Every structure is written in C-alpha cells, then in structure tokens.
Tab-separated table of C-alpha atoms in Angstrom:
chain	number	residue	atom	x	y	z
A	121	MET	CA	44.197	122.296	70.424
A	122	VAL	CA	44.422	119.276	68.149
A	123	ALA	CA	44.963	121.615	65.186
A	124	ALA	CA	47.814	123.346	67.001
A	125	VAL	CA	49.503	120.019	67.749
A	126	ASN	CA	49.125	118.928	64.139
A	127	ALA	CA	50.613	122.234	62.974
A	128	ASP	CA	53.616	121.781	65.265
A	129	LEU	CA	54.156	118.248	64.017
A	130	PHE	CA	53.922	119.467	60.429
A	131	VAL	CA	56.432	122.247	61.014
A	132	GLY	CA	58.806	119.828	62.752
A	133	ALA	CA	58.564	117.391	59.886
A	134	VAL	CA	59.280	120.147	57.367
A	135	VAL	CA	62.276	121.347	59.368
A	136	ASP	CA	63.638	117.795	59.638
A	137	ARG	CA	63.193	117.319	55.922
A	138	ILE	CA	65.023	120.563	55.141
A	139	GLN	CA	67.863	119.614	57.480
A	140	ASP	CA	68.169	116.206	55.831
A	141	VAL	CA	68.316	117.779	52.375
A	142	LEU	CA	70.897	120.363	53.448
A	143	TYR	CA	73.020	117.706	55.162
A	144	LYS	CA	73.005	115.520	52.072
A	145	ARG	CA	73.931	118.444	49.822
A	146	VAL	CA	76.741	119.602	52.107
A	147	HIS	CA	77.990	116.047	52.459
A	148	ASN	CA	77.912	115.559	48.689
A	149	PHE	CA	79.664	118.888	48.178
A	150	LYS	CA	82.408	117.897	50.627
A	151	ARG	CA	82.779	114.543	48.919
A	152	GLN	CA	83.099	116.277	45.556
A	153	GLN	CA	85.709	118.673	46.931
A	154	LEU	CA	87.642	115.782	48.466
A	155	ALA	CA	87.476	113.871	45.183
A	156	VAL	CA	88.750	116.890	43.237
A	157	LEU	CA	91.560	117.416	45.743
A	158	THR	CA	92.479	113.735	45.599
A	159	ARG	CA	92.577	113.771	41.800
A	160	ALA	CA	94.732	116.911	41.886
A	161	VAL	CA	97.184	115.302	44.337
A	162	VAL	CA	97.393	112.129	42.260
A	163	LEU	CA	97.891	114.158	39.089
A	164	TYR	CA	100.625	116.192	40.761
A	165	ALA	CA	102.348	113.044	42.045
A	166	ARG	CA	102.408	111.623	38.525
A	167	HIS	CA	103.874	114.792	37.008
A	168	GLN	CA	105.922	116.145	39.915
A	169	LYS	CA	109.131	116.538	37.929
A	170	ALA	CA	107.339	118.322	35.104
A	171	VAL	CA	105.633	120.677	37.575
A	172	GLN	CA	108.926	121.515	39.257
A	173	ARG	CA	110.618	122.167	35.924
A	174	SER	CA	107.705	124.350	34.856
A	175	ILE	CA	107.981	126.380	38.053
A	176	ILE	CA	111.733	126.856	37.546
A	177	ALA	CA	111.145	127.855	33.915
A	178	LEU	CA	108.427	130.295	34.996
A	179	VAL	CA	110.765	131.911	37.517
A	180	CYS	CA	113.530	132.240	34.912
A	181	VAL	CA	111.117	133.753	32.384
A	182	GLY	CA	109.927	136.219	35.026
A	183	LEU	CA	113.495	137.294	35.822
A	184	ILE	CA	114.331	137.716	32.143
A	185	ASP	CA	111.170	139.743	31.578
A	186	ARG	CA	112.001	141.966	34.552
A	187	LEU	CA	115.515	142.616	33.224
A	188	ARG	CA	114.057	143.399	29.809
A	189	ARG	CA	111.632	145.900	31.302
A	190	VAL	CA	114.410	147.567	33.312
A	191	VAL	CA	116.541	147.962	30.175
A	192	LYS	CA	113.566	149.261	28.226
A	193	LEU	CA	112.721	151.735	30.969
A	194	ALA	CA	116.327	152.961	31.079
A	195	LYS	CA	116.292	153.542	27.322
A	196	SER	CA	112.926	155.310	27.413
A	197	LYS	CA	114.141	157.708	30.121
A	198	ARG	CA	116.986	158.940	27.932
A	199	GLN	CA	116.424	162.585	27.020
A	200	PRO	CA	115.861	162.979	23.239
A	201	ASN	CA	117.898	165.444	21.159
A	202	LYS	CA	120.302	166.065	23.973
A	203	ASP	CA	124.050	166.101	23.727
A	204	ALA	CA	125.663	163.258	25.632
A	205	ASN	CA	128.378	165.626	26.868
A	206	ASP	CA	125.866	168.089	28.286
A	207	THR	CA	126.392	168.492	32.010
A	208	GLY	CA	123.316	170.597	32.652
A	209	PRO	CA	121.022	169.933	35.593
A	210	ARG	CA	118.787	166.897	35.524
A	211	ARG	CA	115.281	166.571	36.852
A	212	GLY	CA	115.884	164.466	39.943
A	213	ALA	CA	117.665	161.159	40.294
A	214	GLN	CA	116.857	158.720	37.486
A	215	LEU	CA	118.026	155.170	36.840
A	216	ASP	CA	118.619	155.723	33.143
A	217	LYS	CA	121.390	155.385	30.584
A	218	GLN	CA	123.065	158.586	31.711
A	219	PHE	CA	123.224	157.278	35.275
A	220	PHE	CA	124.982	154.069	34.205
A	221	GLU	CA	127.342	156.021	31.970
A	222	ASN	CA	128.259	158.331	34.854
A	223	MET	CA	128.779	155.342	37.149
A	224	ARG	CA	131.024	153.698	34.572
A	225	ARG	CA	133.216	156.797	34.364
A	226	LEU	CA	133.354	157.134	38.145
A	227	MET	CA	134.210	153.456	38.618
A	228	ALA	CA	137.119	153.879	36.199
A	229	ILE	CA	138.412	156.605	38.521
A	230	VAL	CA	137.942	154.882	41.886
A	231	ILE	CA	139.199	151.494	40.584
A	232	PRO	CA	142.041	152.239	38.124
A	233	GLY	CA	142.562	148.637	37.019
A	234	LEU	CA	142.423	144.928	37.826
A	235	LEU	CA	145.892	145.042	39.379
A	236	SER	CA	145.123	148.024	41.596
A	237	LYS	CA	144.935	147.925	45.363
A	238	GLU	CA	141.257	148.864	45.277
A	239	PHE	CA	140.340	145.849	43.130
A	240	GLY	CA	142.271	143.551	45.475
A	241	MET	CA	140.371	144.955	48.450
A	242	LEU	CA	137.130	144.409	46.538
A	243	VAL	CA	138.049	140.752	45.959
A	244	ALA	CA	138.908	140.349	49.655
A	245	HIS	CA	135.556	141.915	50.543
A	246	THR	CA	133.790	139.407	48.288
A	247	VAL	CA	135.600	136.463	49.883
A	248	LEU	CA	134.635	137.697	53.352
A	249	LEU	CA	130.997	138.014	52.268
A	250	VAL	CA	131.016	134.400	51.041
A	251	VAL	CA	132.615	133.198	54.285
A	252	ARG	CA	130.057	135.086	56.381
A	253	THR	CA	127.151	133.610	54.410
A	254	PHE	CA	128.314	130.030	54.913
A	255	LEU	CA	129.035	130.753	58.571
A	256	SER	CA	125.461	132.035	58.942
A	257	VAL	CA	124.105	128.817	57.387
A	258	ALA	CA	126.264	126.697	59.700
A	259	VAL	CA	125.180	128.678	62.762
A	260	ALA	CA	121.514	128.330	61.788
A	261	ALA	CA	121.889	124.547	61.422
A	262	LEU	CA	123.683	124.360	64.759
A	263	ASP	CA	120.905	126.371	66.412
A	264	GLY	CA	118.400	123.792	65.189
A	265	GLN	CA	120.479	120.952	66.611
A	266	ILE	CA	120.785	122.716	69.980
A	267	VAL	CA	117.028	123.280	70.219
A	268	SER	CA	116.350	119.681	69.162
A	269	SER	CA	118.674	118.263	71.821
A	270	LEU	CA	117.128	120.541	74.447
A	271	VAL	CA	113.585	119.407	73.581
A	272	ARG	CA	114.607	115.738	73.674
A	273	LEU	CA	116.379	116.294	77.027
A	274	ARG	CA	119.769	115.156	75.777
A	275	GLY	CA	122.112	117.062	78.020
A	276	ARG	CA	125.363	115.861	76.517
A	277	GLU	CA	124.372	116.797	72.968
A	278	PHE	CA	123.091	120.145	74.225
A	279	LEU	CA	126.359	121.022	75.986
A	280	LEU	CA	128.367	119.848	72.980
A	281	GLY	CA	126.244	122.046	70.705
A	282	ILE	CA	126.761	125.042	72.990
A	283	ALA	CA	130.526	124.448	72.901
A	284	LYS	CA	130.483	124.283	69.081
A	285	TRP	CA	128.314	127.401	68.947
A	286	MET	CA	130.760	129.330	71.140
A	287	GLY	CA	133.651	128.079	69.014
A	288	MET	CA	131.987	129.303	65.817
A	289	ALA	CA	131.462	132.712	67.403
A	290	VAL	CA	135.199	133.464	67.054
A	291	PRO	CA	135.446	133.248	63.235
A	292	ALA	CA	131.998	134.815	62.869
A	293	THR	CA	132.880	137.917	64.890
A	294	LEU	CA	136.299	138.123	63.216
A	295	THR	CA	134.650	137.991	59.771
A	296	ASN	CA	132.201	140.757	60.670
A	297	SER	CA	134.999	142.959	62.007
A	298	LEU	CA	137.128	142.379	58.911
A	299	LEU	CA	134.164	143.202	56.677
A	300	GLY	CA	133.694	146.531	58.434
A	301	TYR	CA	137.432	147.273	58.228
A	302	VAL	CA	137.705	146.430	54.511
A	303	GLN	CA	134.586	148.460	53.719
A	304	THR	CA	135.980	151.471	55.570
A	305	MET	CA	139.318	151.171	53.789
A	306	LEU	CA	137.519	150.896	50.449
A	307	ALA	CA	135.642	154.110	51.187
A	308	ILE	CA	138.900	155.867	52.060
A	309	ARG	CA	140.602	154.676	48.872
A	310	PHE	CA	137.600	155.671	46.762
A	311	ARG	CA	137.581	159.129	48.327
A	312	GLN	CA	141.320	159.532	47.845
A	313	ASN	CA	141.163	158.642	44.152
A	314	LEU	CA	138.148	160.857	43.525
A	315	THR	CA	139.621	163.779	45.445
A	316	GLU	CA	142.923	163.549	43.573
A	317	HIS	CA	141.091	163.450	40.254
A	318	VAL	CA	138.899	166.431	41.195
A	319	HIS	CA	141.899	168.429	42.407
A	320	THR	CA	143.742	167.716	39.184
A	321	LYS	CA	140.829	169.032	37.110
A	322	TYR	CA	139.762	171.816	39.484
A	323	LEU	CA	143.201	173.336	40.017
A	324	ALA	CA	144.308	173.258	36.357
A	325	ASN	CA	143.861	175.962	33.715
A	326	ASN	CA	142.260	178.381	36.180
A	327	THR	CA	139.167	176.185	36.470
A	328	TYR	CA	138.675	177.223	40.092
A	329	TYR	CA	138.490	180.871	38.973
A	330	SER	CA	136.047	180.114	36.164
A	331	VAL	CA	133.762	178.123	38.467
A	332	GLY	CA	133.732	180.781	41.152
A	333	ASN	CA	133.492	183.912	38.996
A	334	LEU	CA	132.558	183.182	35.375
A	335	ASP	CA	130.173	180.221	35.606
A	336	ASP	CA	127.163	180.114	37.924
A	337	ARG	CA	126.109	176.491	37.277
A	338	ILE	CA	128.058	175.301	40.337
A	339	LYS	CA	127.530	177.569	43.322
A	340	ASN	CA	129.047	175.387	46.040
A	341	ALA	CA	132.130	173.734	44.587
A	342	ASP	CA	133.880	173.686	47.967
A	343	GLN	CA	130.986	171.790	49.565
A	344	LEU	CA	130.874	169.347	46.672
A	345	ILE	CA	134.598	168.585	46.923
A	346	ALA	CA	134.885	168.499	50.713
A	347	VAL	CA	131.568	166.859	51.682
A	348	ASP	CA	129.743	165.269	48.764
A	349	VAL	CA	132.790	163.359	47.513
A	350	ALA	CA	133.185	161.760	50.955
A	351	LYS	CA	129.493	160.862	51.102
A	352	PHE	CA	129.608	159.366	47.623
A	353	ALA	CA	132.699	157.297	48.488
A	354	ASN	CA	131.049	155.921	51.632
A	355	SER	CA	127.836	155.123	49.758
A	356	LEU	CA	129.744	153.448	46.924
A	357	ALA	CA	131.623	151.243	49.398
A	358	GLU	CA	128.377	150.333	51.155
A	359	ILE	CA	126.332	149.636	48.045
A	360	TYR	CA	128.511	146.693	47.005
A	361	SER	CA	127.972	144.993	50.342
A	362	ASN	CA	124.271	145.867	50.307
A	363	LEU	CA	123.882	144.265	46.872
A	364	ALA	CA	126.314	141.353	47.023
A	365	LYS	CA	125.342	139.990	50.441
A	366	PRO	CA	121.556	139.747	49.814
A	367	THR	CA	122.183	138.213	46.392
A	368	LEU	CA	124.519	135.573	47.793
A	369	ASP	CA	122.263	134.931	50.804
A	370	ALA	CA	119.220	134.549	48.571
A	371	PHE	CA	121.033	132.038	46.346
A	372	VAL	CA	122.352	129.916	49.223
A	373	TYR	CA	119.148	130.022	51.279
A	374	ASN	CA	116.985	129.236	48.253
A	375	VAL	CA	119.085	126.172	47.517
A	376	GLN	CA	118.734	125.038	51.136
A	377	LEU	CA	114.976	125.668	51.149
A	378	ALA	CA	114.514	123.856	47.846
A	379	ARG	CA	116.283	120.808	49.265
A	380	SER	CA	114.323	120.757	52.526
A	381	LEU	CA	110.871	122.054	51.491
A	382	GLY	CA	110.737	121.453	47.758
A	383	VAL	CA	110.577	123.726	44.751
A	384	GLU	CA	106.817	124.280	45.145
A	385	SER	CA	107.110	125.690	48.669
A	386	LEU	CA	110.004	127.862	47.558
A	387	PHE	CA	107.888	129.172	44.686
A	388	GLY	CA	105.067	130.024	47.107
A	389	ILE	CA	107.497	131.879	49.368
A	390	MET	CA	108.855	133.820	46.378
A	391	VAL	CA	105.318	134.779	45.320
A	392	ILE	CA	104.539	136.106	48.813
A	393	ILE	CA	107.814	138.051	48.977
A	394	GLN	CA	107.353	139.515	45.499
A	395	MET	CA	103.804	140.617	46.330
A	396	SER	CA	104.939	142.323	49.527
A	397	MET	CA	107.928	143.957	47.803
A	398	GLY	CA	105.658	145.199	45.030
A	399	MET	CA	103.390	146.743	47.641
A	400	LEU	CA	106.372	148.434	49.277
A	401	ARG	CA	107.579	149.814	45.930
A	402	VAL	CA	104.165	151.227	45.144
A	403	LEU	CA	103.684	152.860	48.551
A	404	ALA	CA	107.304	153.924	49.169
A	405	PRO	CA	108.051	157.666	48.972
A	406	PRO	CA	110.639	158.860	46.390
A	407	PHE	CA	113.569	158.767	48.810
A	408	GLY	CA	116.152	159.145	46.034
A	409	GLN	CA	114.749	162.480	44.906
A	410	LEU	CA	114.245	163.588	48.512
A	411	VAL	CA	117.878	162.876	49.418
A	412	ALA	CA	119.095	164.678	46.281
A	413	GLN	CA	116.949	167.671	47.212
A	414	GLU	CA	118.348	167.585	50.752
A	415	GLN	CA	121.909	167.685	49.425
A	416	ARG	CA	121.037	170.634	47.197
A	417	LEU	CA	119.544	172.539	50.136
A	418	GLU	CA	122.601	171.682	52.251
A	419	GLY	CA	124.782	173.113	49.491
A	420	ASP	CA	122.722	176.312	49.310
A	421	PHE	CA	122.980	176.792	53.067
A	422	TYR	CA	126.726	176.143	52.976
A	423	PHE	CA	127.120	178.555	50.053
A	424	ALA	CA	125.294	181.305	51.959
A	425	HIS	CA	127.815	181.082	54.801
A	426	SER	CA	130.744	180.939	52.366
A	427	ARG	CA	129.461	184.050	50.620
A	428	LEU	CA	129.104	185.814	53.978
A	429	ILE	CA	132.728	185.043	54.840
A	430	GLU	CA	133.958	186.028	51.388
A	431	HIS	CA	132.166	189.397	51.342
A	432	ALA	CA	132.358	190.126	55.065
A	433	GLU	CA	134.113	193.481	54.557
A	434	GLU	CA	131.502	194.869	52.122
A	435	ILE	CA	128.636	193.582	54.261
A	436	ALA	CA	130.074	195.247	57.375
A	437	LEU	CA	130.717	198.509	55.474
A	438	TYR	CA	127.147	198.788	54.148
A	439	ARG	CA	125.581	197.289	57.320
A	440	GLY	CA	123.992	194.471	55.401
A	441	HIS	CA	124.106	191.940	58.210
A	442	GLU	CA	120.328	191.942	58.666
A	443	ALA	CA	119.729	191.132	55.003
A	444	GLU	CA	122.344	188.384	55.100
A	445	LYS	CA	120.792	187.040	58.291
A	446	ARG	CA	117.388	186.835	56.620
A	447	THR	CA	118.922	185.064	53.609
A	448	ILE	CA	120.782	182.517	55.726
A	449	THR	CA	117.768	181.943	57.987
A	450	ARG	CA	115.477	181.460	54.994
A	451	ARG	CA	117.759	178.859	53.437
A	452	TYR	CA	118.198	177.104	56.750
A	453	MET	CA	114.447	176.911	57.336
A	454	ARG	CA	113.982	175.414	53.856
A	455	LEU	CA	116.473	172.733	54.794
A	456	VAL	CA	114.785	172.090	58.158
A	457	ARG	CA	111.318	171.792	56.607
A	458	HIS	CA	112.608	169.381	53.993
A	459	VAL	CA	114.424	167.210	56.569
A	460	ASN	CA	111.310	167.144	58.765
A	461	ARG	CA	109.289	166.022	55.761
A	462	ILE	CA	111.717	163.149	55.161
A	463	PHE	CA	111.451	162.124	58.824
A	464	ARG	CA	107.639	162.117	58.653
A	465	LEU	CA	107.706	159.971	55.521
A	466	ASN	CA	110.192	157.643	57.212
A	467	VAL	CA	107.710	157.087	60.045
A	468	PHE	CA	105.030	155.942	57.595
A	469	TYR	CA	107.410	153.814	55.536
A	470	GLY	CA	109.004	152.251	58.621
A	471	MET	CA	105.577	151.306	59.974
A	472	LEU	CA	104.586	149.783	56.621
A	473	GLU	CA	107.855	147.870	56.257
A	474	ASP	CA	107.695	146.609	59.834
A	475	PHE	CA	104.098	145.416	59.348
A	476	ILE	CA	104.886	143.539	56.127
A	477	VAL	CA	108.207	142.004	57.173
A	478	LYS	CA	107.305	141.025	60.741
A	479	TYR	CA	103.573	140.435	60.823
A	480	PHE	CA	102.496	139.685	57.239
A	481	TRP	CA	105.444	137.376	56.599
A	482	GLY	CA	104.992	135.828	60.042
A	483	ALA	CA	101.313	135.147	59.341
A	484	ALA	CA	102.347	133.559	56.032
A	485	GLY	CA	104.714	131.221	57.870
A	486	LEU	CA	108.005	132.780	56.754
C-alpha cells in the first residue's frame, strides 16, 4: 500500500513537472511571437510611406504585366499564313487581333464621326454614368449618417437624414431612367447604321443572288440581317455601360477606401477579389463559344423553315413533307439540347458566383 502511494506521488510529481515545462515553453513562445509582432509593427510605422508606395508600385506593375500578357496572347492567337481579308469561318469566338480589327471596322460604321449624333449620345451616356456614380457615393454616405443618428437616438438628425434621402431619390431615379433611355436609343442608332450599311452592300451588284444561289458560305443571310444585327446592336450598346460603370465605380470607391481604411487594407481587398475572380475564370464554362454555337443553331433552324417556304411547291408535289419534318425536327432538337446544356452550366456557375460574392467575400469582411 505504501508502494502504491509512493507511485502515485511520483506520477503526480512527473505530471506537474511536465506541465510546468510545457507552460514555460508556451509562454516563451507567445512572448517571442509578441516580440516579433511588435518589432514588425514598429518597423512598419517607421517605413509606412515607403510600404504604401511599394504597394502602389506593385499594383501598377501587376496591371502593366496583365496588359502585356493580354497583348501577347492576342498576337499569339493570330492565325499564321492566313490572308487578312479572308472571311472564312473561325474556330469559335477568340479575343485576338482579328476580333479587334473587326470591332474597329464595325465601330467606324455605327459611329461615323466625332460630330455624329451617335458620338454625342455616347458622351451624354458617359456623363450620366459619372453622375450616377457620385450619386451612389452620396447616398451611401447618407445611409451611414442615418444609421448613426438612429443608433445614437437623435430623432431630429434621423428625420433630417430621411428627408435628404428622399430628396436625393428624385435625381437618382431620373438618372437611372435617362441611362436606360440613352442606351436604348444608342442601340437603335447602331442598328439603323448597320442595317443601312448591310442593305447597301447586300442589295448592290446582285450580291443577294450570289449569296443565295452561288455561294454556300452564308446559309441564313435573312436571319443574320433581321435578327443578329439587332442583337449585336443591343449588345454593343450594353457593353459600354457594363465596362464604363464598373471601371468608374472601382476608381471612385478605391479612392474612398484608401482614404478611410488605408492603402494596405485596400491592397488586401484587391488580393482577395483577384483570387476569387481568378477562381471564377478558371471554373467558368466557355459561355462565349456556347452563345456563338447557339446562334449558329438558331440560324440553321431558321434556314430550314425558310427553305421549306421557298420550295413548298416541289415538296408538296413529291410528297416530301415527312422528310422535311424530320430535318426541321432534328435541327430543332439540336438547338434544344444545346440551350438545355447552357442552362445546366448556368446553374453551376450561378451557384459558384453566389457562393464567392456573397459568402466568401462576406466572410472576408467585404
């Protein structure tokens, strides 16, 4: 019994000794970490301006390197030993030199010059975008003041903030309505200029006859002129707003964040956003190629019906309606399967985008 008691005392002493050693080591480790952190903070405080300038320089170098890689990629995608005037089919949608050359030629058609009505509408659209951005910043600041007065139970300031907020709603809603109106008018003007140019080329020198009977490279010219031109005009009017507004918002908001949070916090936010956007680019389906394929299938389906109408007499004479029905049904089912595939991919991409933007950014404090 005495031996058992001695063994228990020995074990307890050993355990106490081990606990003391572990406590001292952990305490020393924490002190070392705290000392390293303190030295890092002091070092940063001494060289804060240099650190901020280095971060700004790093961001600028990154942007320049990204532009250089985009230009290099566009040059590398150019098809070798191929005539620049060749209008043959391309393998999918590519952001290469040919794309920018085509866009340059199309922009010269839709916007004839700096004194044209279209360019004036584009300038008005830009001014409205700037006004909306600054209105958004003012509304956000006013929202903060309203919440602050409500938390501090200052009823007069709260009611005054609500009155200002309602007053700012008038120019804000007017700006949004004018933006939609100008964008719609831009799309109409773009379509009108493109359609007039296409009609001039298509209806001259028997081009319409050559396209329909002597050249099989374009099988659905009517669908291209009547439908695709309108879709391109709408997309072209939307793309300016979709590019200009985020660029302007990013510039203004980054300046505001740099003033309130500092350049370092802004750099951390940019790193998080770039990482998430890189993940989205890697996992995103090729929507550009899928949409181009959808338009091609739409054109084939439209062409099948046009051919049926054009050769209706021969088809009725030889009782070929069943064969034409199978052809039209087959092309329609190809279109349906492709559209369903795009919808399924949209479900996955929407879930991924929603998770990153709402939950990942929210967990990161954005």
